[in-house]
Each structure stands twice: as structure tokens, then as C-alpha cells.
Amino acid sequence: MQVYCDNEALVKNVNKAREQSRPQFPNDALKASWDVLQAVVRLAKLLQQIIFHHIRGHQDTQVPLDKLSRPAKLNVQADKLAGSYQRLSSHKTIQAPMIDGTNCHLIYDGQTVASKHRKNIRDHRRTKELKTYIKQKTGMSEAAFADIDWQSHERSVNTFKDGPHIFLVKFCMVGSPWES
């Protein structure tokens, strides 16, 4: 059986894990989407005749659909179905379902953390202290603090490297109405 997937990292990790002879280490569970990976690997080991292949995604943006291979056409169709489901569905997945063989999930603020576990744990540990420090330093109220879109702030700060990054943070804090 041939299985095609447009997630190249998943295909590489599944093929590598199938050939792995050592037992899994506890830190293996910290890999991104480990629960999905281990479930696919376990199934692949049971059904030895499965061969995983990577297929480039979104090939229909460069090549007419009728010129694509069958796996590429099926991938385009799968992407469209997934997109339609995301647009039309009123679902809101907060906690991922427990996949058979997954022994635990990392859940933060009621949502499953699927990747960057170490970073999320560190961030969670520091968030309360940092929030208290910022409010104390700026004299900002809880309501004003809650009004700030911190995710947008983080994304804009992270687009800068070194010098401009420091400038932007200082500018935001010194030029703010909460300047002390």
C-alpha cells in the first residue's frame, strides 16, 4: 500500500521511527505532534506493506489539475476538503482527543500544547511574574493590561533582530501612556 503525505517532516519521521531499533525515550514525547507520529508509526509497524511517500502540496497552483499525478490530485482534493471543513465547521477544538497509545498531553489554559513543549512550559512559568512586573513598572491597570493584544505585540517584536528589537521594546514602553 502506498501512502502519500504533503508533510515531509512527518514522512521522514515515520520512516525513521519504523527503522529505529531502540525503545522510545521519555524525551521523544516532547517532539511536535508526537501523539500523531507514534500512532502512525505503530500502525505502520503492524502493516509492514505500507510505504510512505512525500508529495509536494498545492501543486495545482503551478500545474493544471489534469496534468498532475493521481497522488497529487488526491492531495489537492484533500486540501480542499480540509479547507472547507475549517471554513464551514463551527467546531472549536480546545483539547485534542487522546490518541490510542498516547500516555499524556500537555494542557495549558485548557488547550492542548502540540509542540514547543519546553518553550511553553518556560513561558507559562514566567508569565505571572512578568505580568506583575509590567503592571507595577507602568502603573497599568488589569483592564488596560487585558486590552493589549500580546500575541500581535510578540509577533511584531520577533520580526526584529538584536538592535532594532531592543529599540522597539524601549520605544513601546517609553512612548506609552503608562510611561513611568
mmCIF file with all atom_site columns, C-alpha atoms in Angstrom:
data_model
loop_
_atom_site.group_PDB
_atom_site.id
_atom_site.type_symbol
_atom_site.label_atom_id
_atom_site.label_alt_id
_atom_site.label_comp_id
_atom_site.label_asym_id
_atom_site.label_entity_id
_atom_site.label_seq_id
_atom_site.pdbx_PDB_ins_code
_atom_site.Cartn_x
_atom_site.Cartn_y
_atom_site.Cartn_z
_atom_site.occupancy
_atom_site.B_iso_or_equiv
_atom_site.pdbx_formal_charge
_atom_site.auth_seq_id
_atom_site.auth_comp_id
_atom_site.auth_asym_id
_atom_site.auth_atom_id
_atom_site.pdbx_PDB_model_num
ATOM 1   C CA . MET A 1 1   ? 0.000   0.000  0.000   1.00 0.00 ? 1   MET A CA 1
ATOM 2   C CA . GLN A 1 2   ? 1.318   3.428  -0.967  1.00 0.00 ? 2   GLN A CA 1
ATOM 3   C CA . VAL A 1 3   ? 0.581   6.355  1.394   1.00 0.00 ? 3   VAL A CA 1
ATOM 4   C CA . TYR A 1 4   ? 1.243   9.915  0.232   1.00 0.00 ? 4   TYR A CA 1
ATOM 5   C CA . CYS A 1 5   ? 1.514   12.898 2.545   1.00 0.00 ? 5   CYS A CA 1
ATOM 6   C CA . ASP A 1 6   ? 2.403   16.541 1.907   1.00 0.00 ? 6   ASP A CA 1
ATOM 7   C CA . ASN A 1 7   ? 4.007   16.867 5.351   1.00 0.00 ? 7   ASN A CA 1
ATOM 8   C CA . GLU A 1 8   ? 7.596   15.972 4.521   1.00 0.00 ? 8   GLU A CA 1
ATOM 9   C CA . ALA A 1 9   ? 8.742   16.063 8.153   1.00 0.00 ? 9   ALA A CA 1
ATOM 10  C CA . LEU A 1 10  ? 6.043   13.560 9.129   1.00 0.00 ? 10  LEU A CA 1
ATOM 11  C CA . VAL A 1 11  ? 7.014   11.198 6.299   1.00 0.00 ? 11  VAL A CA 1
ATOM 12  C CA . LYS A 1 12  ? 10.717  11.392 7.260   1.00 0.00 ? 12  LYS A CA 1
ATOM 13  C CA . ASN A 1 13  ? 9.963   10.894 10.962  1.00 0.00 ? 13  ASN A CA 1
ATOM 14  C CA . VAL A 1 14  ? 7.645   7.936  10.312  1.00 0.00 ? 14  VAL A CA 1
ATOM 15  C CA . ASN A 1 15  ? 10.174  6.230  8.041   1.00 0.00 ? 15  ASN A CA 1
ATOM 16  C CA . LYS A 1 16  ? 12.996  6.890  10.535  1.00 0.00 ? 16  LYS A CA 1
ATOM 17  C CA . ALA A 1 17  ? 10.946  5.646  13.513  1.00 0.00 ? 17  ALA A CA 1
ATOM 18  C CA . ARG A 1 18  ? 9.918   2.468  11.660  1.00 0.00 ? 18  ARG A CA 1
ATOM 19  C CA . GLU A 1 19  ? 13.574  1.545  11.252  1.00 0.00 ? 19  GLU A CA 1
ATOM 20  C CA . GLN A 1 20  ? 14.512  2.505  14.811  1.00 0.00 ? 20  GLN A CA 1
ATOM 21  C CA . SER A 1 21  ? 15.509  -0.446 16.960  1.00 0.00 ? 21  SER A CA 1
ATOM 22  C CA . ARG A 1 22  ? 15.951  1.337  20.283  1.00 0.00 ? 22  ARG A CA 1
ATOM 23  C CA . PRO A 1 23  ? 12.974  1.771  22.620  1.00 0.00 ? 23  PRO A CA 1
ATOM 24  C CA . GLN A 1 24  ? 11.415  5.213  22.798  1.00 0.00 ? 24  GLN A CA 1
ATOM 25  C CA . PHE A 1 25  ? 12.864  7.578  25.371  1.00 0.00 ? 25  PHE A CA 1
ATOM 26  C CA . PRO A 1 26  ? 10.639  9.782  27.544  1.00 0.00 ? 26  PRO A CA 1
ATOM 27  C CA . ASN A 1 27  ? 12.007  12.897 25.806  1.00 0.00 ? 27  ASN A CA 1
ATOM 28  C CA . ASP A 1 28  ? 10.743  11.522 22.471  1.00 0.00 ? 28  ASP A CA 1
ATOM 29  C CA . ALA A 1 29  ? 7.272   12.541 23.661  1.00 0.00 ? 29  ALA A CA 1
ATOM 30  C CA . LEU A 1 30  ? 8.388   16.208 23.593  1.00 0.00 ? 30  LEU A CA 1
ATOM 31  C CA . LYS A 1 31  ? 8.628   16.191 19.800  1.00 0.00 ? 31  LYS A CA 1
ATOM 32  C CA . ALA A 1 32  ? 5.981   18.204 17.940  1.00 0.00 ? 32  ALA A CA 1
ATOM 33  C CA . SER A 1 33  ? 2.777   16.238 17.310  1.00 0.00 ? 33  SER A CA 1
ATOM 34  C CA . TRP A 1 34  ? 4.361   13.174 18.905  1.00 0.00 ? 34  TRP A CA 1
ATOM 35  C CA . ASP A 1 35  ? 0.960   11.611 19.633  1.00 0.00 ? 35  ASP A CA 1
ATOM 36  C CA . VAL A 1 36  ? 0.081   11.569 15.929  1.00 0.00 ? 36  VAL A CA 1
ATOM 37  C CA . LEU A 1 37  ? 3.552   10.379 14.935  1.00 0.00 ? 37  LEU A CA 1
ATOM 38  C CA . GLN A 1 38  ? 3.603   7.462  17.374  1.00 0.00 ? 38  GLN A CA 1
ATOM 39  C CA . ALA A 1 39  ? 0.108   6.371  16.316  1.00 0.00 ? 39  ALA A CA 1
ATOM 40  C CA . VAL A 1 40  ? 1.088   6.377  12.624  1.00 0.00 ? 40  VAL A CA 1
ATOM 41  C CA . VAL A 1 41  ? 4.354   4.548  13.357  1.00 0.00 ? 41  VAL A CA 1
ATOM 42  C CA . ARG A 1 42  ? 2.601   1.906  15.457  1.00 0.00 ? 42  ARG A CA 1
ATOM 43  C CA . LEU A 1 43  ? 0.102   1.286  12.654  1.00 0.00 ? 43  LEU A CA 1
ATOM 44  C CA . ALA A 1 44  ? 2.873   1.232  10.035  1.00 0.00 ? 44  ALA A CA 1
ATOM 45  C CA . LYS A 1 45  ? 4.796   -1.375 12.039  1.00 0.00 ? 45  LYS A CA 1
ATOM 46  C CA . LEU A 1 46  ? 1.678   -3.551 12.208  1.00 0.00 ? 46  LEU A CA 1
ATOM 47  C CA . LEU A 1 47  ? 1.048   -3.235 8.476   1.00 0.00 ? 47  LEU A CA 1
ATOM 48  C CA . GLN A 1 48  ? 4.547   -3.760 7.103   1.00 0.00 ? 48  GLN A CA 1
ATOM 49  C CA . GLN A 1 49  ? 3.413   -3.425 3.482   1.00 0.00 ? 49  GLN A CA 1
ATOM 50  C CA . ILE A 1 50  ? 2.693   0.338  3.865   1.00 0.00 ? 50  ILE A CA 1
ATOM 51  C CA . ILE A 1 51  ? 5.192   2.596  2.095   1.00 0.00 ? 51  ILE A CA 1
ATOM 52  C CA . PHE A 1 52  ? 5.138   6.313  2.926   1.00 0.00 ? 52  PHE A CA 1
ATOM 53  C CA . HIS A 1 53  ? 5.969   8.922  0.286   1.00 0.00 ? 53  HIS A CA 1
ATOM 54  C CA . HIS A 1 54  ? 6.185   12.678 0.388   1.00 0.00 ? 54  HIS A CA 1
ATOM 55  C CA . ILE A 1 55  ? 4.130   14.565 -2.184  1.00 0.00 ? 55  ILE A CA 1
ATOM 56  C CA . ARG A 1 56  ? 4.530   18.306 -2.669  1.00 0.00 ? 56  ARG A CA 1
ATOM 57  C CA . GLY A 1 57  ? 1.426   20.142 -1.556  1.00 0.00 ? 57  GLY A CA 1
ATOM 58  C CA . HIS A 1 58  ? -0.546  22.740 -3.537  1.00 0.00 ? 58  HIS A CA 1
ATOM 59  C CA . GLN A 1 59  ? 0.851   21.634 -6.902  1.00 0.00 ? 59  GLN A CA 1
ATOM 60  C CA . ASP A 1 60  ? -2.346  22.863 -8.547  1.00 0.00 ? 60  ASP A CA 1
ATOM 61  C CA . THR A 1 61  ? -1.105  26.451 -8.118  1.00 0.00 ? 61  THR A CA 1
ATOM 62  C CA . GLN A 1 62  ? 1.700   25.769 -10.623 1.00 0.00 ? 62  GLN A CA 1
ATOM 63  C CA . VAL A 1 63  ? 0.420   22.946 -12.822 1.00 0.00 ? 63  VAL A CA 1
ATOM 64  C CA . PRO A 1 64  ? -3.065  22.411 -14.307 1.00 0.00 ? 64  PRO A CA 1
ATOM 65  C CA . LEU A 1 65  ? -5.005  19.806 -12.337 1.00 0.00 ? 65  LEU A CA 1
ATOM 66  C CA . ASP A 1 66  ? -5.375  17.459 -15.317 1.00 0.00 ? 66  ASP A CA 1
ATOM 67  C CA . LYS A 1 67  ? -1.558  17.329 -15.707 1.00 0.00 ? 67  LYS A CA 1
ATOM 68  C CA . LEU A 1 68  ? -0.937  16.214 -12.112 1.00 0.00 ? 68  LEU A CA 1
ATOM 69  C CA . SER A 1 69  ? -0.264  12.664 -10.990 1.00 0.00 ? 69  SER A CA 1
ATOM 70  C CA . ARG A 1 70  ? -3.047  10.776 -9.219  1.00 0.00 ? 70  ARG A CA 1
ATOM 71  C CA . PRO A 1 71  ? -1.460  11.225 -5.757  1.00 0.00 ? 71  PRO A CA 1
ATOM 72  C CA . ALA A 1 72  ? -1.052  14.970 -6.400  1.00 0.00 ? 72  ALA A CA 1
ATOM 73  C CA . LYS A 1 73  ? -4.713  15.262 -7.500  1.00 0.00 ? 73  LYS A CA 1
ATOM 74  C CA . LEU A 1 74  ? -5.838  13.414 -4.373  1.00 0.00 ? 74  LEU A CA 1
ATOM 75  C CA . ASN A 1 75  ? -3.699  15.735 -2.244  1.00 0.00 ? 75  ASN A CA 1
ATOM 76  C CA . VAL A 1 76  ? -5.310  18.790 -3.857  1.00 0.00 ? 76  VAL A CA 1
ATOM 77  C CA . GLN A 1 77  ? -8.750  17.316 -3.175  1.00 0.00 ? 77  GLN A CA 1
ATOM 78  C CA . ALA A 1 78  ? -7.818  16.532 0.452   1.00 0.00 ? 78  ALA A CA 1
ATOM 79  C CA . ASP A 1 79  ? -6.585  20.118 0.955   1.00 0.00 ? 79  ASP A CA 1
ATOM 80  C CA . LYS A 1 80  ? -9.845  21.488 -0.435  1.00 0.00 ? 80  LYS A CA 1
ATOM 81  C CA . LEU A 1 81  ? -11.925 19.230 1.816   1.00 0.00 ? 81  LEU A CA 1
ATOM 82  C CA . ALA A 1 82  ? -9.869  20.218 4.865   1.00 0.00 ? 82  ALA A CA 1
ATOM 83  C CA . GLY A 1 83  ? -10.209 23.904 3.980   1.00 0.00 ? 83  GLY A CA 1
ATOM 84  C CA . SER A 1 84  ? -13.974 23.580 3.527   1.00 0.00 ? 84  SER A CA 1
ATOM 85  C CA . TYR A 1 85  ? -14.280 21.850 6.872   1.00 0.00 ? 85  TYR A CA 1
ATOM 86  C CA . GLN A 1 86  ? -12.287 24.600 8.589   1.00 0.00 ? 86  GLN A CA 1
ATOM 87  C CA . ARG A 1 87  ? -14.419 27.341 6.984   1.00 0.00 ? 87  ARG A CA 1
ATOM 88  C CA . LEU A 1 88  ? -17.825 25.713 7.444   1.00 0.00 ? 88  LEU A CA 1
ATOM 89  C CA . SER A 1 89  ? -17.413 23.916 10.729  1.00 0.00 ? 89  SER A CA 1
ATOM 90  C CA . SER A 1 90  ? -18.347 25.619 13.954  1.00 0.00 ? 90  SER A CA 1
ATOM 91  C CA . HIS A 1 91  ? -16.031 23.276 15.837  1.00 0.00 ? 91  HIS A CA 1
ATOM 92  C CA . LYS A 1 92  ? -13.551 24.672 18.275  1.00 0.00 ? 92  LYS A CA 1
ATOM 93  C CA . THR A 1 93  ? -11.025 22.115 19.375  1.00 0.00 ? 93  THR A CA 1
ATOM 94  C CA . ILE A 1 94  ? -9.689  23.123 22.734  1.00 0.00 ? 94  ILE A CA 1
ATOM 95  C CA . GLN A 1 95  ? -8.270  19.836 23.903  1.00 0.00 ? 95  GLN A CA 1
ATOM 96  C CA . ALA A 1 96  ? -7.083  17.298 21.381  1.00 0.00 ? 96  ALA A CA 1
ATOM 97  C CA . PRO A 1 97  ? -8.573  13.839 21.723  1.00 0.00 ? 97  PRO A CA 1
ATOM 98  C CA . MET A 1 98  ? -6.305  11.270 23.336  1.00 0.00 ? 98  MET A CA 1
ATOM 99  C CA . ILE A 1 99  ? -4.954  9.052  20.562  1.00 0.00 ? 99  ILE A CA 1
ATOM 100 C CA . ASP A 1 100 ? -4.539  5.392  21.492  1.00 0.00 ? 100 ASP A CA 1
ATOM 101 C CA . GLY A 1 101 ? -1.018  4.882  22.778  1.00 0.00 ? 101 GLY A CA 1
ATOM 102 C CA . THR A 1 102 ? -0.585  8.479  23.921  1.00 0.00 ? 102 THR A CA 1
ATOM 103 C CA . ASN A 1 103 ? 0.002   8.403  27.633  1.00 0.00 ? 103 ASN A CA 1
ATOM 104 C CA . CYS A 1 104 ? -0.310  12.111 28.351  1.00 0.00 ? 104 CYS A CA 1
ATOM 105 C CA . HIS A 1 105 ? -0.983  15.572 26.899  1.00 0.00 ? 105 HIS A CA 1
ATOM 106 C CA . LEU A 1 106 ? 0.417   18.919 27.959  1.00 0.00 ? 106 LEU A CA 1
ATOM 107 C CA . ILE A 1 107 ? -2.548  21.209 28.557  1.00 0.00 ? 107 ILE A CA 1
ATOM 108 C CA . TYR A 1 108 ? -2.122  24.929 29.207  1.00 0.00 ? 108 TYR A CA 1
ATOM 109 C CA . ASP A 1 109 ? -5.050  27.282 29.807  1.00 0.00 ? 109 ASP A CA 1
ATOM 110 C CA . GLY A 1 110 ? -7.411  24.481 28.788  1.00 0.00 ? 110 GLY A CA 1
ATOM 111 C CA . GLN A 1 111 ? -5.765  23.949 25.377  1.00 0.00 ? 111 GLN A CA 1
ATOM 112 C CA . THR A 1 112 ? -3.569  21.063 24.255  1.00 0.00 ? 112 THR A CA 1
ATOM 113 C CA . VAL A 1 113 ? 0.017   22.076 23.514  1.00 0.00 ? 113 VAL A CA 1
ATOM 114 C CA . ALA A 1 114 ? 1.135   20.024 20.483  1.00 0.00 ? 114 ALA A CA 1
ATOM 115 C CA . SER A 1 115 ? 4.654   21.390 20.018  1.00 0.00 ? 115 SER A CA 1
ATOM 116 C CA . LYS A 1 116 ? 7.378   23.536 21.587  1.00 0.00 ? 116 LYS A CA 1
ATOM 117 C CA . HIS A 1 117 ? 6.718   21.964 24.967  1.00 0.00 ? 117 HIS A CA 1
ATOM 118 C CA . ARG A 1 118 ? 9.849   23.285 26.674  1.00 0.00 ? 118 ARG A CA 1
ATOM 119 C CA . LYS A 1 119 ? 9.183   26.855 25.473  1.00 0.00 ? 119 LYS A CA 1
ATOM 120 C CA . ASN A 1 120 ? 5.539   26.692 26.555  1.00 0.00 ? 120 ASN A CA 1
ATOM 121 C CA . ILE A 1 121 ? 6.463   25.381 29.996  1.00 0.00 ? 121 ILE A CA 1
ATOM 122 C CA . ARG A 1 122 ? 9.105   28.114 30.451  1.00 0.00 ? 122 ARG A CA 1
ATOM 123 C CA . ASP A 1 123 ? 6.723   30.811 29.198  1.00 0.00 ? 123 ASP A CA 1
ATOM 124 C CA . HIS A 1 124 ? 3.932   29.613 31.471  1.00 0.00 ? 124 HIS A CA 1
ATOM 125 C CA . ARG A 1 125 ? 6.273   29.642 34.462  1.00 0.00 ? 125 ARG A CA 1
ATOM 126 C CA . ARG A 1 126 ? 7.369   33.229 33.799  1.00 0.00 ? 126 ARG A CA 1
ATOM 127 C CA . THR A 1 127 ? 4.076   34.747 32.632  1.00 0.00 ? 127 THR A CA 1
ATOM 128 C CA . LYS A 1 128 ? 2.602   35.616 36.029  1.00 0.00 ? 128 LYS A CA 1
ATOM 129 C CA . GLU A 1 129 ? 5.837   37.204 37.278  1.00 0.00 ? 129 GLU A CA 1
ATOM 130 C CA . LEU A 1 130 ? 6.314   39.179 34.061  1.00 0.00 ? 130 LEU A CA 1
ATOM 131 C CA . LYS A 1 131 ? 2.701   40.376 34.048  1.00 0.00 ? 131 LYS A CA 1
ATOM 132 C CA . THR A 1 132 ? 3.040   41.600 37.648  1.00 0.00 ? 132 THR A CA 1
ATOM 133 C CA . TYR A 1 133 ? 6.334   43.339 36.826  1.00 0.00 ? 133 TYR A CA 1
ATOM 134 C CA . ILE A 1 134 ? 4.934   45.149 33.758  1.00 0.00 ? 134 ILE A CA 1
ATOM 135 C CA . LYS A 1 135 ? 1.823   46.332 35.588  1.00 0.00 ? 135 LYS A CA 1
ATOM 136 C CA . GLN A 1 136 ? 3.897   47.507 38.560  1.00 0.00 ? 136 GLN A CA 1
ATOM 137 C CA . LYS A 1 137 ? 6.527   49.238 36.379  1.00 0.00 ? 137 LYS A CA 1
ATOM 138 C CA . THR A 1 138 ? 3.986   51.031 34.179  1.00 0.00 ? 138 THR A CA 1
ATOM 139 C CA . GLY A 1 139 ? 1.182   51.564 36.692  1.00 0.00 ? 139 GLY A CA 1
ATOM 140 C CA . MET A 1 140 ? -1.131  49.838 34.230  1.00 0.00 ? 140 MET A CA 1
ATOM 141 C CA . SER A 1 141 ? -4.495  48.576 35.468  1.00 0.00 ? 141 SER A CA 1
ATOM 142 C CA . GLU A 1 142 ? -5.620  44.966 34.999  1.00 0.00 ? 142 GLU A CA 1
ATOM 143 C CA . ALA A 1 143 ? -8.229  46.158 32.452  1.00 0.00 ? 143 ALA A CA 1
ATOM 144 C CA . ALA A 1 144 ? -5.641  48.103 30.423  1.00 0.00 ? 144 ALA A CA 1
ATOM 145 C CA . PHE A 1 145 ? -3.270  45.135 30.515  1.00 0.00 ? 145 PHE A CA 1
ATOM 146 C CA . ALA A 1 146 ? -6.052  42.817 29.301  1.00 0.00 ? 146 ALA A CA 1
ATOM 147 C CA . ASP A 1 147 ? -6.814  45.181 26.375  1.00 0.00 ? 147 ASP A CA 1
ATOM 148 C CA . ILE A 1 148 ? -3.358  44.704 24.853  1.00 0.00 ? 148 ILE A CA 1
ATOM 149 C CA . ASP A 1 149 ? -3.084  42.135 22.062  1.00 0.00 ? 149 ASP A CA 1
ATOM 150 C CA . TRP A 1 150 ? 0.062   40.468 23.403  1.00 0.00 ? 150 TRP A CA 1
ATOM 151 C CA . GLN A 1 151 ? 0.252   37.925 20.581  1.00 0.00 ? 151 GLN A CA 1
ATOM 152 C CA . SER A 1 152 ? 0.414   40.713 17.961  1.00 0.00 ? 152 SER A CA 1
ATOM 153 C CA . HIS A 1 153 ? 2.969   42.507 20.099  1.00 0.00 ? 153 HIS A CA 1
ATOM 154 C CA . GLU A 1 154 ? 5.108   39.365 20.314  1.00 0.00 ? 154 GLU A CA 1
ATOM 155 C CA . ARG A 1 155 ? 4.897   38.778 16.555  1.00 0.00 ? 155 ARG A CA 1
ATOM 156 C CA . SER A 1 156 ? 5.958   42.347 15.749  1.00 0.00 ? 156 SER A CA 1
ATOM 157 C CA . VAL A 1 157 ? 8.830   42.298 18.261  1.00 0.00 ? 157 VAL A CA 1
ATOM 158 C CA . ASN A 1 158 ? 10.056  38.946 16.933  1.00 0.00 ? 158 ASN A CA 1
ATOM 159 C CA . THR A 1 159 ? 10.350  40.300 13.388  1.00 0.00 ? 159 THR A CA 1
ATOM 160 C CA . PHE A 1 160 ? 13.301  42.420 14.518  1.00 0.00 ? 160 PHE A CA 1
ATOM 161 C CA . LYS A 1 161 ? 16.776  41.163 15.339  1.00 0.00 ? 161 LYS A CA 1
ATOM 162 C CA . ASP A 1 162 ? 19.064  42.398 18.127  1.00 0.00 ? 162 ASP A CA 1
ATOM 163 C CA . GLY A 1 163 ? 19.437  46.211 17.872  1.00 0.00 ? 163 GLY A CA 1
ATOM 164 C CA . PRO A 1 164 ? 16.054  47.093 16.319  1.00 0.00 ? 164 PRO A CA 1
ATOM 165 C CA . HIS A 1 165 ? 14.382  44.618 18.696  1.00 0.00 ? 165 HIS A CA 1
ATOM 166 C CA . ILE A 1 166 ? 15.739  46.458 21.751  1.00 0.00 ? 166 ILE A CA 1
ATOM 167 C CA . PHE A 1 167 ? 14.798  49.814 20.210  1.00 0.00 ? 167 PHE A CA 1
ATOM 168 C CA . LEU A 1 168 ? 11.232  48.684 19.551  1.00 0.00 ? 168 LEU A CA 1
ATOM 169 C CA . VAL A 1 169 ? 10.708  47.386 23.094  1.00 0.00 ? 169 VAL A CA 1
ATOM 170 C CA . LYS A 1 170 ? 12.112  50.597 24.611  1.00 0.00 ? 170 LYS A CA 1
ATOM 171 C CA . PHE A 1 171 ? 10.063  52.738 22.223  1.00 0.00 ? 171 PHE A CA 1
ATOM 172 C CA . CYS A 1 172 ? 6.850   50.889 23.111  1.00 0.00 ? 172 CYS A CA 1
ATOM 173 C CA . MET A 1 173 ? 7.475   51.218 26.841  1.00 0.00 ? 173 MET A CA 1
ATOM 174 C CA . VAL A 1 174 ? 8.887   54.777 26.894  1.00 0.00 ? 174 VAL A CA 1
ATOM 175 C CA . GLY A 1 175 ? 6.455   56.130 24.321  1.00 0.00 ? 175 GLY A CA 1
ATOM 176 C CA . SER A 1 176 ? 3.454   54.528 26.011  1.00 0.00 ? 176 SER A CA 1
ATOM 177 C CA . PRO A 1 177 ? 0.824   56.342 28.065  1.00 0.00 ? 177 PRO A CA 1
ATOM 178 C CA . TRP A 1 178 ? 1.996   54.197 31.008  1.00 0.00 ? 178 TRP A CA 1
ATOM 179 C CA . GLU A 1 179 ? 5.490   55.661 30.932  1.00 0.00 ? 179 GLU A CA 1
ATOM 180 C CA . SER A 1 180 ? 6.911   55.981 34.435  1.00 0.00 ? 180 SER A CA 1
#
